[in-house]
Tab-separated table of C-alpha atoms and ligand atoms in Angstrom:
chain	number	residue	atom	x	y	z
A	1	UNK	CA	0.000	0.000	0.000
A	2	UNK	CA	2.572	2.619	0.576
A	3	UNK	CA	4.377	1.695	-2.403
A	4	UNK	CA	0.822	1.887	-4.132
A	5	UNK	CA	0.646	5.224	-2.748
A	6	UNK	CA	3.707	6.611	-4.076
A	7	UNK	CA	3.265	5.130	-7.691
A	8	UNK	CA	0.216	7.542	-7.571
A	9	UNK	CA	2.026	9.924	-6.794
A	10	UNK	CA	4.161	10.152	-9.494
A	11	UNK	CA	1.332	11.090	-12.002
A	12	UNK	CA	0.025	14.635	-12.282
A	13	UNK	CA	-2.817	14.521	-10.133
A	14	UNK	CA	-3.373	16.999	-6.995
A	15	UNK	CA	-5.948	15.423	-4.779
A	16	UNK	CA	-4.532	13.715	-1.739
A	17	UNK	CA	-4.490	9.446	-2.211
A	18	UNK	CA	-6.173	7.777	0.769
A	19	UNK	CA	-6.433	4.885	-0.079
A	20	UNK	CA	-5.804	2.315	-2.868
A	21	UNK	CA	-8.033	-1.167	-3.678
A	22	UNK	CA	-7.361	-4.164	-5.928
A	23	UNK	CA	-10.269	-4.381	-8.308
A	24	UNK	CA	-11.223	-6.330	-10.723
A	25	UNK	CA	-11.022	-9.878	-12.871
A	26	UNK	CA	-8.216	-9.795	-15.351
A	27	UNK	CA	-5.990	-11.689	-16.167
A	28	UNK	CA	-3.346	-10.156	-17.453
A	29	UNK	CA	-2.899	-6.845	-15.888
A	30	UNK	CA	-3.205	-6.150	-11.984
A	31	UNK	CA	-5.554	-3.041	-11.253
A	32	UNK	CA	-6.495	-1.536	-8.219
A	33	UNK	CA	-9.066	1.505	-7.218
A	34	UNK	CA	-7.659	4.567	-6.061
A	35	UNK	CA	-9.682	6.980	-2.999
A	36	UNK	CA	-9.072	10.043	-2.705
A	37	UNK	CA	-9.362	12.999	0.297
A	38	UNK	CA	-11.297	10.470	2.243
A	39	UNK	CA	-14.237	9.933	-0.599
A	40	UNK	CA	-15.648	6.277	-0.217
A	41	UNK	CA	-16.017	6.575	-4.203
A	42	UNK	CA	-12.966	6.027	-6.380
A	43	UNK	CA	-11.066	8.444	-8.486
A	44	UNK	CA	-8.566	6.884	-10.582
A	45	UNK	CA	-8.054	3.454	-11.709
A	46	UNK	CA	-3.648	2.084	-11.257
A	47	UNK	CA	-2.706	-0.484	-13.837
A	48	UNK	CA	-0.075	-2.425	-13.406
A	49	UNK	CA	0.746	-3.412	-17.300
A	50	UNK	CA	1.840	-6.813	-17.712
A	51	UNK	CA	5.001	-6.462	-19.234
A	52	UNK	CA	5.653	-10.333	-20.092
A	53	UNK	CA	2.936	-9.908	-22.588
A	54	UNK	CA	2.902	-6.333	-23.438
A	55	UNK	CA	6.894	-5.633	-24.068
A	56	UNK	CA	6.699	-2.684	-25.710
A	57	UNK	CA	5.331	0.043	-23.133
A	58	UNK	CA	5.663	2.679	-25.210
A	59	UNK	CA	3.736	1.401	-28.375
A	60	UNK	CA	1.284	0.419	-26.218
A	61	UNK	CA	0.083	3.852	-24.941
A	62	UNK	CA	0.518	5.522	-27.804
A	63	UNK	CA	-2.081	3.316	-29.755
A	64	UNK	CA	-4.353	4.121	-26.572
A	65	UNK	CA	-3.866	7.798	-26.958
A	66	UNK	CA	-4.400	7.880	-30.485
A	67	UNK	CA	-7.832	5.754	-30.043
A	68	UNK	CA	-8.894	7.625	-27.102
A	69	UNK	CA	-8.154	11.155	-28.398
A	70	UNK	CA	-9.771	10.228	-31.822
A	71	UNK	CA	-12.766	8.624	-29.603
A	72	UNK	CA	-13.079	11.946	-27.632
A	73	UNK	CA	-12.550	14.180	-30.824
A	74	UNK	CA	-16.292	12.159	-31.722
A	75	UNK	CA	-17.989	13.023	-29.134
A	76	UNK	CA	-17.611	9.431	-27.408
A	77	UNK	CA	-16.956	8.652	-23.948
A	78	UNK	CA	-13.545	7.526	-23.334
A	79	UNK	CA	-11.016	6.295	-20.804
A	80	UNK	CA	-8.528	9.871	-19.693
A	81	UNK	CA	-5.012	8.879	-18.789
A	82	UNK	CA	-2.790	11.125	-16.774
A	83	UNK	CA	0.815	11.626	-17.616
A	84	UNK	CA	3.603	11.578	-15.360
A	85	UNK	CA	5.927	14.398	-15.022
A	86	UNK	CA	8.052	13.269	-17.939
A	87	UNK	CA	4.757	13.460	-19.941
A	88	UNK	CA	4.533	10.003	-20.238
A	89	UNK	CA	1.430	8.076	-20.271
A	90	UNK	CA	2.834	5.556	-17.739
A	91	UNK	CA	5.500	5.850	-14.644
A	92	UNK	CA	8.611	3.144	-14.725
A	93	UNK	CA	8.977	2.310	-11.255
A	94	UNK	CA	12.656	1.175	-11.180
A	95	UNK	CA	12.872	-0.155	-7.832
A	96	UNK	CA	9.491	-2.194	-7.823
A	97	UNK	CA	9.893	-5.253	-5.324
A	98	UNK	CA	6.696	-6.771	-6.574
A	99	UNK	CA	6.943	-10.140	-7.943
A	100	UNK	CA	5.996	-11.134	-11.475
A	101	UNK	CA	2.713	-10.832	-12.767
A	102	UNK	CA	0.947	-13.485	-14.373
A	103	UNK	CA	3.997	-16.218	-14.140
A	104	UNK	CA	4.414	-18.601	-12.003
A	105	UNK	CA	7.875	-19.753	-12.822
A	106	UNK	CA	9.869	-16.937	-11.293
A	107	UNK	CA	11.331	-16.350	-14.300
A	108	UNK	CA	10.978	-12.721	-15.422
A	109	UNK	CA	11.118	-9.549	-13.443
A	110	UNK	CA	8.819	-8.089	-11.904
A	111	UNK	CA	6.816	-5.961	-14.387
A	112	UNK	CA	7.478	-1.825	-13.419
A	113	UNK	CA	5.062	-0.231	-15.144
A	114	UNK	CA	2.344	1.357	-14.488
A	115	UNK	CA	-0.489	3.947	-15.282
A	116	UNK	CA	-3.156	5.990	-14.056
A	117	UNK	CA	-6.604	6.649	-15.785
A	118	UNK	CA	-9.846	8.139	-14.312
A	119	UNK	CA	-12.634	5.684	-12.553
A	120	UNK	CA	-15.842	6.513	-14.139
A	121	UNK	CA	-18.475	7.717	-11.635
A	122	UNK	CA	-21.456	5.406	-11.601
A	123	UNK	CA	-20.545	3.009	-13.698
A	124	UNK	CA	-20.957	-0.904	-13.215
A	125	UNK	CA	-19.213	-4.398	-14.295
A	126	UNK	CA	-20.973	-7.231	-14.942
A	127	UNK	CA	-20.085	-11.303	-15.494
A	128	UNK	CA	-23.285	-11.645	-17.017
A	129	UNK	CA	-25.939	-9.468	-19.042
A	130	UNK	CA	-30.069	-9.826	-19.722
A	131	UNK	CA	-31.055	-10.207	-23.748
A	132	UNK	CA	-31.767	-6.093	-22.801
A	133	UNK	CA	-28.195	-4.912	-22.034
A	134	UNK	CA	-26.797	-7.184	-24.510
A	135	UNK	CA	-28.617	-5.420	-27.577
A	136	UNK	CA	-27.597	-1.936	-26.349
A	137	UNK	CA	-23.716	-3.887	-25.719
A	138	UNK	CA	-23.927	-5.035	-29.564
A	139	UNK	CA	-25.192	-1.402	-30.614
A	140	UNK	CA	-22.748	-0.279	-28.688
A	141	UNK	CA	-19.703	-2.450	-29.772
A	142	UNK	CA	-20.669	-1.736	-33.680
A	143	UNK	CA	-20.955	2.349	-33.100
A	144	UNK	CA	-17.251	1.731	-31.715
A	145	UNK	CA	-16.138	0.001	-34.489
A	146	UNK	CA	-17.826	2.840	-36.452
A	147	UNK	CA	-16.687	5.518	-34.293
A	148	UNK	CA	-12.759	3.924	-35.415
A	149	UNK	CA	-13.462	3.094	-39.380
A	150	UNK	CA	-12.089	6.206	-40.358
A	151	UNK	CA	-9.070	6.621	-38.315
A	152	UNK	CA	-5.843	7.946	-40.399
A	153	UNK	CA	-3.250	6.860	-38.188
A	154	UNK	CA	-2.422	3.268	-37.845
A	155	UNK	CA	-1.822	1.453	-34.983
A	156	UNK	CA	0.999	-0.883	-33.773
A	157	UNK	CA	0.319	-4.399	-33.879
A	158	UNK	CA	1.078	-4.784	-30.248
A	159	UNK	CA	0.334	-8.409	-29.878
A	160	UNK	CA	1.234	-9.933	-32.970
A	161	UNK	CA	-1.566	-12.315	-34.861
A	162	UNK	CA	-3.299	-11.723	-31.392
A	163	UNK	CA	-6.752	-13.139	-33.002
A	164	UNK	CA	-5.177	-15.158	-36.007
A	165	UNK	CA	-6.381	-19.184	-34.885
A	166	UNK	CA	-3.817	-20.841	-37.582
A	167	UNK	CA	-1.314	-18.959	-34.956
A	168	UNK	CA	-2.795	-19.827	-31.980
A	169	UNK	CA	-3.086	-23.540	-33.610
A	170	UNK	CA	0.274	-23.596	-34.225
A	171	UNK	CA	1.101	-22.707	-30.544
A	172	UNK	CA	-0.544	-25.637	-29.466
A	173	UNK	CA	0.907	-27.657	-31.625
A	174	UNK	CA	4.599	-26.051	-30.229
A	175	UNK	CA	3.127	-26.811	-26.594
A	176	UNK	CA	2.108	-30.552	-27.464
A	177	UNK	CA	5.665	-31.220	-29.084
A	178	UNK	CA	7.645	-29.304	-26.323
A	179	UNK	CA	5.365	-31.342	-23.544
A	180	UNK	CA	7.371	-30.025	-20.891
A	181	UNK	CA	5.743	-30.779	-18.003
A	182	UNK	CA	4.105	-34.157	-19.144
A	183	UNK	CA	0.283	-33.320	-19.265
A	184	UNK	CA	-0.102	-34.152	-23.089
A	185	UNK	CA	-1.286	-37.285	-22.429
A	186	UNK	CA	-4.368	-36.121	-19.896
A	187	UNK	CA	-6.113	-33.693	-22.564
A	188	UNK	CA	-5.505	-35.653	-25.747
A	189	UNK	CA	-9.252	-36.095	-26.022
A	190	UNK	CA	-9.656	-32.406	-26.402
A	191	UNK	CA	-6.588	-31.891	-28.751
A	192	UNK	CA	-8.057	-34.618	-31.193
A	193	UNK	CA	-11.542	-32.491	-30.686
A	194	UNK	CA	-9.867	-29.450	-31.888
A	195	UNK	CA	-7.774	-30.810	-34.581
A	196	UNK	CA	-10.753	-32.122	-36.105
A	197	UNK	CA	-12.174	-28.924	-36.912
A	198	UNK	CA	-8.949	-27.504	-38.237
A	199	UNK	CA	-10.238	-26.917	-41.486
A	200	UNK	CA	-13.892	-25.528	-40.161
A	201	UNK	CA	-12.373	-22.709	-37.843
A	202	UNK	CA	-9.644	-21.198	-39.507
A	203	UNK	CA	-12.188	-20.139	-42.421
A	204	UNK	CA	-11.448	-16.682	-41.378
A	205	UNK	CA	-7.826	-16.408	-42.275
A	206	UNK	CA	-8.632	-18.201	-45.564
A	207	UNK	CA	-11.186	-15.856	-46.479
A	208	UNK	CA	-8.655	-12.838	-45.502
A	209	UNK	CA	-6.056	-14.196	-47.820
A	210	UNK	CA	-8.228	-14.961	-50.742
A	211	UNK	CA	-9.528	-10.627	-50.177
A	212	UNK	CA	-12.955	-11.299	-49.480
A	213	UNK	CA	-12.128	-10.019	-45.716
A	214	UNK	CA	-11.428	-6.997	-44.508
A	215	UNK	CA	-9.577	-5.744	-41.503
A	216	UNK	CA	-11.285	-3.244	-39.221
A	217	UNK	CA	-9.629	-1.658	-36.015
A	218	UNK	CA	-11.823	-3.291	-33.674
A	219	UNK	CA	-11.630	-3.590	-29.798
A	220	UNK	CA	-10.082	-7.724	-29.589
A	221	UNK	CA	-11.494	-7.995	-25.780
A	222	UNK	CA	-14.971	-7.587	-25.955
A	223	UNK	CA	-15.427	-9.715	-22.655
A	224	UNK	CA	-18.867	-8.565	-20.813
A	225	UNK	CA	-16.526	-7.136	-17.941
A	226	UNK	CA	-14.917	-4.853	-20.421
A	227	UNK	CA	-18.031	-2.603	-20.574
A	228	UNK	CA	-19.234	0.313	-18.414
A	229	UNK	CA	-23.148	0.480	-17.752
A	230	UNK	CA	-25.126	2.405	-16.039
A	231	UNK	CA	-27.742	1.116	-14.107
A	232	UNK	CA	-30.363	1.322	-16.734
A	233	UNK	CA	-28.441	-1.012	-19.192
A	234	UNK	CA	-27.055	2.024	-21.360
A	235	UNK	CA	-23.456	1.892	-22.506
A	236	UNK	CA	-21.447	4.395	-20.528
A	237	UNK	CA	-17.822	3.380	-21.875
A	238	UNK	CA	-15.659	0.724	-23.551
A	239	UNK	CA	-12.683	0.010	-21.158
A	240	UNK	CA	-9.451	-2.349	-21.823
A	241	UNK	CA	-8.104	-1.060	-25.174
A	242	UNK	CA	-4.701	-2.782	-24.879
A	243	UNK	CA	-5.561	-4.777	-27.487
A	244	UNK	CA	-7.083	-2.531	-29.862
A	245	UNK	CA	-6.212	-3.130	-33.360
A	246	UNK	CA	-6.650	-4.193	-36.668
A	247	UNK	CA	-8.679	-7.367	-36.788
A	248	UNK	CA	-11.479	-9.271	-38.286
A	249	UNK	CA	-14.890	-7.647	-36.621
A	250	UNK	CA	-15.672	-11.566	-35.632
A	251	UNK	CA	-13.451	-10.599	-32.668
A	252	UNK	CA	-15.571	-8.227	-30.969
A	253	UNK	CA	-18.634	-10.071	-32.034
A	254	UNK	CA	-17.487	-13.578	-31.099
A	255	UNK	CA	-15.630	-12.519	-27.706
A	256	UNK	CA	-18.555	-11.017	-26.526
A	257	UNK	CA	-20.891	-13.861	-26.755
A	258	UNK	CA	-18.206	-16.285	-25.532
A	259	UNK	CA	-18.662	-14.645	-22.586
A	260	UNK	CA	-21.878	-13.106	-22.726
A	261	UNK	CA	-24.049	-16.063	-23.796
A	262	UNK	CA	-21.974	-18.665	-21.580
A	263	UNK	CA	-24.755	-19.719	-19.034
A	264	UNK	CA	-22.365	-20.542	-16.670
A	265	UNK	CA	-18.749	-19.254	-15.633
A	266	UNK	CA	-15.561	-18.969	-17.814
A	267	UNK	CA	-13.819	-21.316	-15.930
A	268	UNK	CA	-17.073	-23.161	-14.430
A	269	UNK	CA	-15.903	-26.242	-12.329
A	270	UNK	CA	-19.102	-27.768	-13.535
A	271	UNK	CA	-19.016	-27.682	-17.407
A	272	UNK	CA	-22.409	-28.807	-16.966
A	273	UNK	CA	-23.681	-25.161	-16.383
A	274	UNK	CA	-21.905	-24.396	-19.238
A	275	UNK	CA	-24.550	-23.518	-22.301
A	276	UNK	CA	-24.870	-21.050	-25.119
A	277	UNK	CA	-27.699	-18.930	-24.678
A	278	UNK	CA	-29.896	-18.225	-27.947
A	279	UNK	CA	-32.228	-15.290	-26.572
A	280	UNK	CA	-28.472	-13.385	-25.687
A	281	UNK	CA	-27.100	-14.367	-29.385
A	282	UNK	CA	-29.867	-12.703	-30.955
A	283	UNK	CA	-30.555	-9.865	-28.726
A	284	UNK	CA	-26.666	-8.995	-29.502
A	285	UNK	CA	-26.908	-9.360	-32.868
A	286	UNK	CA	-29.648	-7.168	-33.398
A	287	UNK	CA	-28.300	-4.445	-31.390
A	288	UNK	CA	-24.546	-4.886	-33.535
A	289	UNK	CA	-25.975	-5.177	-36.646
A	290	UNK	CA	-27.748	-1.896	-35.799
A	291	UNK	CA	-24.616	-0.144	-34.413
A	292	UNK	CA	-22.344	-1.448	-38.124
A	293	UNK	CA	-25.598	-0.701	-40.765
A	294	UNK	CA	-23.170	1.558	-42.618
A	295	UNK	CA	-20.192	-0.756	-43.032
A	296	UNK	CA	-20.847	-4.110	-42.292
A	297	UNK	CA	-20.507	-6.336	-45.590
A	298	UNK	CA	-22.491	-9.432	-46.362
A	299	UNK	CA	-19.567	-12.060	-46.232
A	300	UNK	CA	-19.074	-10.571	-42.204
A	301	UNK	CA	-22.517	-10.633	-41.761
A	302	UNK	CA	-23.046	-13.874	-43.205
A	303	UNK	CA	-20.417	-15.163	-40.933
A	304	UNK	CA	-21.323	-13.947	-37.460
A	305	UNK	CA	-22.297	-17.471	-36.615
A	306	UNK	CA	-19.027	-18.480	-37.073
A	307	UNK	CA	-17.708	-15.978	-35.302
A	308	UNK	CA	-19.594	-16.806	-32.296
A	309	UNK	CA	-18.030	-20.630	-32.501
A	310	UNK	CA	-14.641	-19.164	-33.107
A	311	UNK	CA	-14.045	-17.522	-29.972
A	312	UNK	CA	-14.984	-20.428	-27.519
A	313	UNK	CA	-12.847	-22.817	-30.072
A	314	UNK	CA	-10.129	-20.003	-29.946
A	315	UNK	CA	-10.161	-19.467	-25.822
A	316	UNK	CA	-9.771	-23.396	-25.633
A	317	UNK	CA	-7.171	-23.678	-27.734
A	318	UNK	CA	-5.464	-20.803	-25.827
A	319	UNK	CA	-6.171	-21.854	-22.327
A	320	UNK	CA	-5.154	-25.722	-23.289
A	321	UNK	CA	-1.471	-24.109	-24.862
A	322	UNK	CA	-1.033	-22.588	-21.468
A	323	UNK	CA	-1.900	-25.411	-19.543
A	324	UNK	CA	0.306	-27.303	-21.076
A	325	UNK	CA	3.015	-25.044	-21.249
A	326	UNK	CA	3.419	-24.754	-17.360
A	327	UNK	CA	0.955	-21.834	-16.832
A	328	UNK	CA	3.004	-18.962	-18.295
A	329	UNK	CA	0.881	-16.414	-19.457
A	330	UNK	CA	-2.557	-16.190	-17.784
A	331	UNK	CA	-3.591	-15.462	-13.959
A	332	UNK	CA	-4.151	-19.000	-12.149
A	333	UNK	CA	-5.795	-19.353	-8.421
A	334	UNK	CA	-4.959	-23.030	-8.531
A	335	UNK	CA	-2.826	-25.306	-10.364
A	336	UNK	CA	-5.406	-26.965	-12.483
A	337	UNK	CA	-7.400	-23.569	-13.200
A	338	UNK	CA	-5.826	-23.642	-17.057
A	339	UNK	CA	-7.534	-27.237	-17.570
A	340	UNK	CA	-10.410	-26.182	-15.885
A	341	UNK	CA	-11.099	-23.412	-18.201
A	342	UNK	CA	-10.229	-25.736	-21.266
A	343	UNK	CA	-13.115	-28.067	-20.402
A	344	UNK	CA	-15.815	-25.423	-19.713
A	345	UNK	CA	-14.690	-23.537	-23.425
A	346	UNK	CA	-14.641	-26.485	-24.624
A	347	UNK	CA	-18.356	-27.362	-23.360
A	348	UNK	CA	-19.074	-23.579	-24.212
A	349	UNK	CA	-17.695	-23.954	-28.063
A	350	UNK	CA	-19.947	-27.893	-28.245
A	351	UNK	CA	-23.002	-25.897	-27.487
A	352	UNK	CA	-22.411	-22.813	-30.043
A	353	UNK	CA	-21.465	-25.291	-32.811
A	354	UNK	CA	-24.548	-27.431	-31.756
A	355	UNK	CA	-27.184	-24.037	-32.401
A	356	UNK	CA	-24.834	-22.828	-35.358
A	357	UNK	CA	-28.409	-23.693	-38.106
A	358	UNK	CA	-30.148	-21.916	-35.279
A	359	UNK	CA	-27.977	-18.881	-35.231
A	360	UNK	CA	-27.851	-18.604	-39.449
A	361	UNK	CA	-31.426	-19.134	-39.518
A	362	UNK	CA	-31.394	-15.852	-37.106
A	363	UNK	CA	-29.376	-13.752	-39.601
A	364	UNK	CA	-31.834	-14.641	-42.829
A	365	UNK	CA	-34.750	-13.621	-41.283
B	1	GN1	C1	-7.422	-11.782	-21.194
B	1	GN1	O1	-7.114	-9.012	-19.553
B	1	GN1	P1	-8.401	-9.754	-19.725
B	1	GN1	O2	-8.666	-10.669	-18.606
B	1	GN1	O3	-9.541	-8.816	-20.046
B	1	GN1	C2	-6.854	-11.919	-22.612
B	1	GN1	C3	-7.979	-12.146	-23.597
B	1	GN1	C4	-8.695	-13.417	-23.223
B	1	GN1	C5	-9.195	-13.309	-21.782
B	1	GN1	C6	-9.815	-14.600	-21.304
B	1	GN1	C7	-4.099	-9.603	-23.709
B	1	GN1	O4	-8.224	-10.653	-21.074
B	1	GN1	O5	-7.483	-12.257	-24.901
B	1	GN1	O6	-9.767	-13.637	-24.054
B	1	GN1	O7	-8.144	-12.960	-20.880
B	1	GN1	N1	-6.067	-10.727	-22.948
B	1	GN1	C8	-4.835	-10.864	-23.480
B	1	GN1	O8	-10.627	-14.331	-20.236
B	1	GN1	O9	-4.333	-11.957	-23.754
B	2	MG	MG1	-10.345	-6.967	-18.924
């Protein structure tokens, strides 16, 4: 906490810090709330950025400036950084004794950086959404992606084929031949699962090279917690624009409903809770298809069912890589918490794939 304290301190704010609170569910970066002149409501929200996974600090915030100012510059509610005194958007705390974040190996440093953004007042998280706040999400996801269509400056890719599933694929396939810490053998059934559908899921990238699809500067981390509300359902702002950049507009559309739709938990320890929810699907899609009317073309309309299996298919094969590899790159509360959220994607992607007539008789009508 006094450490916490003095990190604030290093950013150009005036108001005396009283307190500072973890908050939050991610997985990659640590954040906390920060209280100010004894207010029981936050003011700012401190990041800790996961450098392990985000390396290059400085690319990072300048793609978030550049999306937030041309957000603001529209009219749209946006996060506000502050800047340090070097003017920077983030403070590099050289004497940090934290540990690593994210690894459990003990490996790399501790990651140093950090940054400061405003808490907005009144707003609210949520794991899960009604069919009503999921049609004003999807409107709200599409005017984003419309709000960005038209911006000049391009972004730097700061997680390389971030989205791209022949990459992720191949990681797996790295993990399964590396085996390091033996666990191949437990989750074959779910690697011969995936491989099967090879072909099926990396449609996407084919369709990309063949120029039939586009690439649109989307969000890439459309997860329901990612969202402001207020407490009538409405929209207040899009948060978590680490990843934002150029990518195929199944990513905001699919990420959402993998978590969105999910009747039960990311990592449920009962993948029998685990179902995707139709009324949520086509509440969503209403609303985006609404919010992307001026730009949305027939082959990525056509394909928003797919989209929806892709993500679950994509979050397995992501959480399984990690499992296998030892744990290296997301958050874990237990040692099994990796497998655990293979299974329930898993049982999340079976159920998608099993309503996918369901979901393209939705987008005829
Ligand atoms: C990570 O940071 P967070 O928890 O919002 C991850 C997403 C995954 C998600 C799974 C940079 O998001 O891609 O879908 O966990 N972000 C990164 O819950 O890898
Ligand atoms: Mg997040």
């Amino acid at each position: 906490m006094e450490n916490l304290l003095e990190i604030v301190a290093k950013f150009d704010v005036s108001a005396e810090v009283t307190d500072v609170k973890p908050m939050g569910e991610g997985l990659i970066n640590d954040t906390y709330k920060v209280f100010v002149d004894g207010s029981d409501k936050p003011k700012y929200v401190l990041q800790r950025i996961n450098n392990a996974i985000f390396q290059d600090v400085d690319m990072l915030m300048d793609n978030i400036s550049k999306v937030t100012d041309h957000l603001r510059k529209k009219g749209k509610k946006t996060l506000k950084f502050y800047p340090t005194e070097s003017k920077k958007y983030y403070y590099l705390d050289e004497i940090s004794p934290l540990p690593a974040v994210g690894r459990n190996d003990g490996k790399k440093d501790g990651s140093k950086y950090w940054r400061l953004m405003d808490y907005v007042p009144d707003s609210l998280t949520y794991q899960t959404v009604n069919s009503h706040f999921s049609y004003l999400a999807g409107k709200s996801f599409g005017e984003f992606e419309a709000a960005l269509s038209d911006m000049k400056e391009p972004l730097g890719e700061n997680i390389p084929n971030f989205h791209n599933i022949e990459f992720r694929l191949k990681q797996l396939r790295d993990a399964v031949s590396e085996d390091r810490l033996g666990r191949v053998a437990e989750v074959q059934y779910y690697l011969d699962e995936i491989f099967k559908r090879e072909e099926k899921m990396t449609l996407g990238e084919r369709l990309f090279r063949e120029g039939k699809l586009p690439k649109r500067i989307c969000h890439c981390d459309t997860k329901v917690n990612n969202m402001l509300f207020d407490k009538y359902g409405n929209v207040l702002c899009i948060i978590d624009l680490d990843t934002v950049m150029p990518s195929f507009i199944f990513s905001d559309f699919g990420d959402f409903l993998r978590t969105a739709a999910n009747t039960g938990l990311e990592d449920d320890p009962n993948p029998g809770n685990v179902d995707f929810n139709m009324e949520i699907f086509k509440a969503f899609t209403n609303g985006y298809l609404e919010g992307t009317k001026d730009f949305l073309l027939p082959v990525e309309k056509e394909n928003l069912p797919y989209a929806a299996m892709l993500f679950p298919y994509m979050q397995t094969v992501r959480f399984l890589a990690d499992y296998i590899n030892g744990d290296t790159y997301y958050k874990i509360k237990y040692p099994e918490h990796n497998l655990v959220r293979t299974k329930a994607q898993w049982r999340l992607f079976e159920k998608a794939e099993e309503k996918e007539p369901d979901m393209k008789k939705c987008l005829t009508l």
